[in-house]
Amino acid sequence: MTRTLWDSTVGKKTIMAVTGLVMLGYLVAHMVGNLKIFFGPGEFDGYAHWLRTMGEPVLHYEWGLWLVRVGLVAAVVLHGVSAYQLSRRDIRARPAKYVHKKPRSSYATRTMRWGGIILALFIVWHILDLTTGTVHTGFEAGHPYQNVIDTFSTWYGNVIYIVAVLAMGLHVQHGFWSAAQTLGVGNATRDRILKTLANLLAAALTVGFISVPVAVMTGVVS
C-alpha cells in the first residue's frame, strides 16, 4: 500500500502537500520565535534555551528539539524527492517544450522549482551559519542573539537571507493553494478564499522574516 502510494503521481502530490503544510507550520512558529529578538537579548536567548529544554522532564535535554529536527528533515527530503520525481515524470510526458507559455501561469508557479533549490541551499547555509557556526566567524555557542546580530551586520549575510525569504514567499504563495487543491479542500466556491489566504500567509511570513535583518541594518536591534 505504501509502495503503491509512493509510486503513483497522486501519491507523490499528496506527500508534497502534507509535507509542505508541515513545513509551513514550522515556518510560522519559527517566524514568531524570530520576532522575539525585538524584545531584547534576554527574551531571545531565553526562547533559544527553551527550545532545548522543551519536553522536560519527560524528555532529556535537547531531545524535543532533535525530534523536531528529524521530523523536519524527513519532511524536507520527502518533499524534495517527490518534487524532483514529479518534475522528471512531467518532462518525460512532454519532451517537447510548449511553443507558447500558459498565459495564466503566475511568476510563483514558473519559479517553484528554482525556488525549491534556493531554499534547499539556504537551509544548509542557515544551519552552518547559526546552528553549528561553521561558516560564522566569531560564532559564540549559547549566545544566539549576538550571533544573529553578527550575521546581519554583514552584507552577504543580509543578501543570502533576504533572497531566500523572497523565494520562500513565492513558494508558500503557490504551494499553499496547490496543497489545498491536492487534498481536495479547494473548489469553485473556496478558491478565492484559499488564494487570498495563500497571499496573506506569504506576505506575513516574508515581512516577518525580513524584518529581523532590516532591524539590525537600521540599528533598531543592536
Short mmCIF file of C-alpha atoms in Angstrom, two decimals:
data_model
loop_
_atom_site.label_atom_id
_atom_site.label_comp_id
_atom_site.label_asym_id
_atom_site.label_seq_id
_atom_site.Cartn_x
_atom_site.Cartn_y
_atom_site.Cartn_z
CA MET A 1 0.00 0.00 0.00
CA THR A 2 2.78 2.41 0.98
CA ARG A 3 4.81 1.49 -2.11
CA THR A 4 1.76 1.97 -4.34
CA LEU A 5 1.14 5.41 -2.83
CA TRP A 6 4.77 6.45 -3.33
CA ASP A 7 4.91 5.24 -6.93
CA SER A 8 1.71 6.97 -8.05
CA THR A 9 1.55 10.59 -9.24
CA VAL A 10 -1.39 11.27 -6.93
CA GLY A 11 0.53 9.75 -4.02
CA LYS A 12 3.58 11.93 -4.64
CA LYS A 13 1.43 15.05 -4.89
CA THR A 14 -0.29 14.11 -1.63
CA ILE A 15 3.08 13.61 0.08
CA MET A 16 4.20 17.01 -1.24
CA ALA A 17 1.02 18.64 0.04
CA VAL A 18 1.22 17.12 3.53
CA THR A 19 4.96 17.73 3.99
CA GLY A 20 4.53 21.25 2.60
CA LEU A 21 1.89 22.02 5.24
CA VAL A 22 4.15 20.57 7.95
CA MET A 23 6.96 22.89 6.85
CA LEU A 24 4.54 25.83 6.63
CA GLY A 25 3.53 25.24 10.26
CA TYR A 26 7.20 25.23 11.21
CA LEU A 27 7.82 28.47 9.31
CA VAL A 28 5.02 30.24 11.17
CA ALA A 29 6.36 29.05 14.55
CA HIS A 30 9.95 29.91 13.55
CA MET A 31 8.95 33.42 12.47
CA VAL A 32 7.13 34.05 15.76
CA GLY A 33 10.24 32.90 17.61
CA ASN A 34 12.48 35.14 15.49
CA LEU A 35 10.37 38.19 16.31
CA LYS A 36 11.30 37.79 19.98
CA ILE A 37 14.57 39.46 19.04
CA PHE A 38 12.69 42.79 19.19
CA PHE A 39 12.23 42.26 22.96
CA GLY A 40 15.94 42.13 23.67
CA PRO A 41 18.71 39.56 24.23
CA GLY A 42 17.19 38.17 27.43
CA GLU A 43 13.90 37.29 25.73
CA PHE A 44 15.53 35.91 22.57
CA ASP A 45 18.23 33.88 24.34
CA GLY A 46 15.61 32.61 26.78
CA TYR A 47 13.49 31.38 23.88
CA ALA A 48 16.52 29.62 22.35
CA HIS A 49 17.17 27.94 25.71
CA TRP A 50 13.52 26.84 25.98
CA LEU A 51 13.80 25.12 22.59
CA ARG A 52 16.47 22.89 24.10
CA THR A 53 14.52 22.12 27.26
CA MET A 54 11.02 21.67 25.80
CA GLY A 55 9.53 18.35 26.80
CA GLU A 56 11.45 18.15 30.05
CA PRO A 57 11.33 16.35 32.41
CA VAL A 58 9.72 13.64 30.27
CA LEU A 59 12.40 14.13 27.60
CA HIS A 60 16.10 14.70 28.19
CA TYR A 61 17.85 17.96 27.30
CA GLU A 62 17.53 18.75 23.55
CA TRP A 63 15.56 15.56 22.82
CA GLY A 64 12.45 17.54 21.97
CA LEU A 65 14.44 19.81 19.66
CA TRP A 66 16.04 16.82 17.94
CA LEU A 67 12.64 15.20 17.40
CA VAL A 68 11.52 18.38 15.64
CA ARG A 69 14.72 18.47 13.59
CA VAL A 70 14.39 14.83 12.50
CA GLY A 71 10.74 15.39 11.57
CA LEU A 72 11.63 18.46 9.52
CA VAL A 73 14.49 16.71 7.74
CA ALA A 74 12.13 13.87 6.83
CA ALA A 75 9.55 16.37 5.54
CA VAL A 76 12.14 18.28 3.50
CA VAL A 77 13.60 15.11 1.95
CA LEU A 78 10.18 13.62 1.09
CA HIS A 79 9.04 16.96 -0.33
CA GLY A 80 12.18 17.46 -2.40
CA VAL A 81 12.37 13.91 -3.75
CA SER A 82 8.66 13.93 -4.65
CA ALA A 83 9.04 17.28 -6.42
CA TYR A 84 12.08 16.06 -8.38
CA GLN A 85 10.43 12.81 -9.42
CA LEU A 86 7.22 14.55 -10.46
CA SER A 87 9.26 17.03 -12.47
CA ARG A 88 11.12 14.23 -14.27
CA ARG A 89 7.83 12.43 -14.89
CA ASP A 90 6.36 15.63 -16.34
CA ILE A 91 9.35 16.15 -18.65
CA ARG A 92 9.17 12.57 -19.93
CA ALA A 93 5.45 13.00 -20.62
CA ARG A 94 6.08 16.05 -22.84
CA PRO A 95 9.70 16.06 -24.12
CA ALA A 96 9.00 18.98 -26.47
CA LYS A 97 8.60 22.34 -24.77
CA TYR A 98 5.39 24.24 -25.22
CA VAL A 99 5.54 26.77 -28.05
CA HIS A 100 3.54 29.27 -26.03
CA LYS A 101 3.62 29.73 -22.29
CA LYS A 102 0.34 29.42 -20.45
CA PRO A 103 -0.98 32.97 -20.13
CA ARG A 104 -2.35 32.41 -16.63
CA SER A 105 0.82 30.85 -15.25
CA SER A 106 1.95 33.04 -12.36
CA TYR A 107 5.54 34.01 -11.63
CA ALA A 108 5.40 31.90 -8.46
CA THR A 109 4.28 28.84 -10.46
CA ARG A 110 7.05 29.21 -13.04
CA THR A 111 9.73 29.58 -10.36
CA MET A 112 8.62 26.83 -7.94
CA ARG A 113 11.48 24.52 -8.95
CA TRP A 114 14.19 27.17 -8.74
CA GLY A 115 12.66 28.45 -5.53
CA GLY A 116 12.89 24.98 -4.04
CA ILE A 117 16.56 24.71 -4.99
CA ILE A 118 17.31 28.14 -3.49
CA LEU A 119 15.55 27.18 -0.26
CA ALA A 120 17.37 23.84 -0.04
CA LEU A 121 20.75 25.58 -0.41
CA PHE A 122 19.71 28.23 2.10
CA ILE A 123 18.73 25.63 4.71
CA VAL A 124 22.26 24.22 4.53
CA TRP A 125 23.79 27.70 4.81
CA HIS A 126 21.47 28.70 7.66
CA ILE A 127 22.41 25.62 9.70
CA LEU A 128 26.14 26.16 9.09
CA ASP A 129 25.76 29.83 9.99
CA LEU A 130 23.54 29.97 13.07
CA THR A 131 23.37 26.39 14.36
CA THR A 132 26.87 24.92 14.02
CA GLY A 133 28.73 28.20 13.38
CA THR A 134 30.87 26.51 10.72
CA VAL A 135 30.74 29.48 8.30
CA HIS A 136 30.20 32.09 11.01
CA THR A 137 33.36 33.94 12.06
CA GLY A 138 33.13 34.79 15.75
CA PHE A 139 30.25 32.38 16.44
CA GLU A 140 29.52 32.03 20.17
CA ALA A 141 27.66 28.91 21.27
CA GLY A 142 24.87 29.76 23.70
CA HIS A 143 24.60 33.40 22.52
CA PRO A 144 22.02 33.28 19.70
CA TYR A 145 21.09 36.98 19.98
CA GLN A 146 24.66 38.12 19.37
CA ASN A 147 25.13 35.56 16.60
CA VAL A 148 22.07 36.93 14.75
CA ILE A 149 23.40 40.49 15.13
CA ASP A 150 26.78 39.39 13.74
CA THR A 151 25.21 37.62 10.75
CA PHE A 152 23.07 40.59 9.73
CA SER A 153 25.92 43.02 10.22
CA THR A 154 27.49 41.63 7.03
CA TRP A 155 26.26 42.48 3.53
CA TYR A 156 26.43 38.88 2.31
CA GLY A 157 24.51 37.61 5.34
CA ASN A 158 21.68 40.01 4.54
CA VAL A 159 21.68 39.28 0.80
CA ILE A 160 21.60 35.50 1.25
CA TYR A 161 18.83 35.69 3.85
CA ILE A 162 16.61 38.19 2.03
CA VAL A 163 16.87 36.39 -1.33
CA ALA A 164 15.94 33.11 0.38
CA VAL A 165 12.99 34.71 2.19
CA LEU A 166 11.65 36.18 -1.06
CA ALA A 167 11.92 32.74 -2.68
CA MET A 168 10.13 31.27 0.34
CA GLY A 169 7.31 33.80 -0.01
CA LEU A 170 6.70 32.84 -3.64
CA HIS A 171 6.92 29.15 -2.75
CA VAL A 172 4.34 29.50 0.03
CA GLN A 173 2.03 31.61 -2.13
CA HIS A 174 1.69 28.93 -4.78
CA GLY A 175 2.35 25.88 -2.61
CA PHE A 176 -0.41 26.53 -0.07
CA TRP A 177 -3.08 26.87 -2.74
CA SER A 178 -1.71 23.87 -4.64
CA ALA A 179 -1.72 21.73 -1.46
CA ALA A 180 -5.36 22.66 -0.83
CA GLN A 181 -6.28 21.50 -4.34
CA THR A 182 -4.36 18.24 -3.95
CA LEU A 183 -6.02 17.44 -0.62
CA GLY A 184 -9.46 18.21 -2.02
CA VAL A 185 -10.10 21.29 0.12
CA GLY A 186 -10.45 23.69 -2.79
CA ASN A 187 -13.48 24.10 -5.01
CA ALA A 188 -15.03 26.81 -7.18
CA THR A 189 -16.55 28.48 -4.14
CA ARG A 190 -13.50 28.39 -1.85
CA ASP A 191 -10.78 29.10 -4.43
CA ARG A 192 -10.85 32.87 -3.92
CA ILE A 193 -10.65 32.48 -0.14
CA LEU A 194 -7.78 29.99 -0.41
CA LYS A 195 -5.83 32.22 -2.81
CA THR A 196 -6.35 35.22 -0.53
CA LEU A 197 -5.19 33.18 2.47
CA ALA A 198 -2.14 31.99 0.49
CA ASN A 199 -1.26 35.59 -0.38
CA LEU A 200 -1.70 36.75 3.23
CA LEU A 201 0.42 33.89 4.60
CA ALA A 202 3.18 34.52 2.08
CA ALA A 203 3.16 38.27 2.78
CA ALA A 204 3.12 37.84 6.57
CA LEU A 205 5.98 35.32 6.53
CA THR A 206 8.05 37.42 4.12
CA VAL A 207 7.61 40.64 6.12
CA GLY A 208 8.10 38.85 9.43
CA PHE A 209 11.36 37.16 8.46
CA ILE A 210 12.80 40.15 6.59
CA SER A 211 12.01 42.50 9.49
CA VAL A 212 14.86 40.96 11.52
CA PRO A 213 17.80 41.74 9.16
CA VAL A 214 16.24 45.12 8.33
CA ALA A 215 16.03 45.91 12.07
CA VAL A 216 19.69 45.01 12.53
CA MET A 217 20.77 47.01 9.45
CA THR A 218 18.88 50.09 10.62
CA GLY A 219 20.04 49.84 14.24
CA VAL A 220 16.57 49.15 15.67
CA VAL A 221 18.03 45.90 17.03
CA SER A 222 21.65 46.02 18.11
#
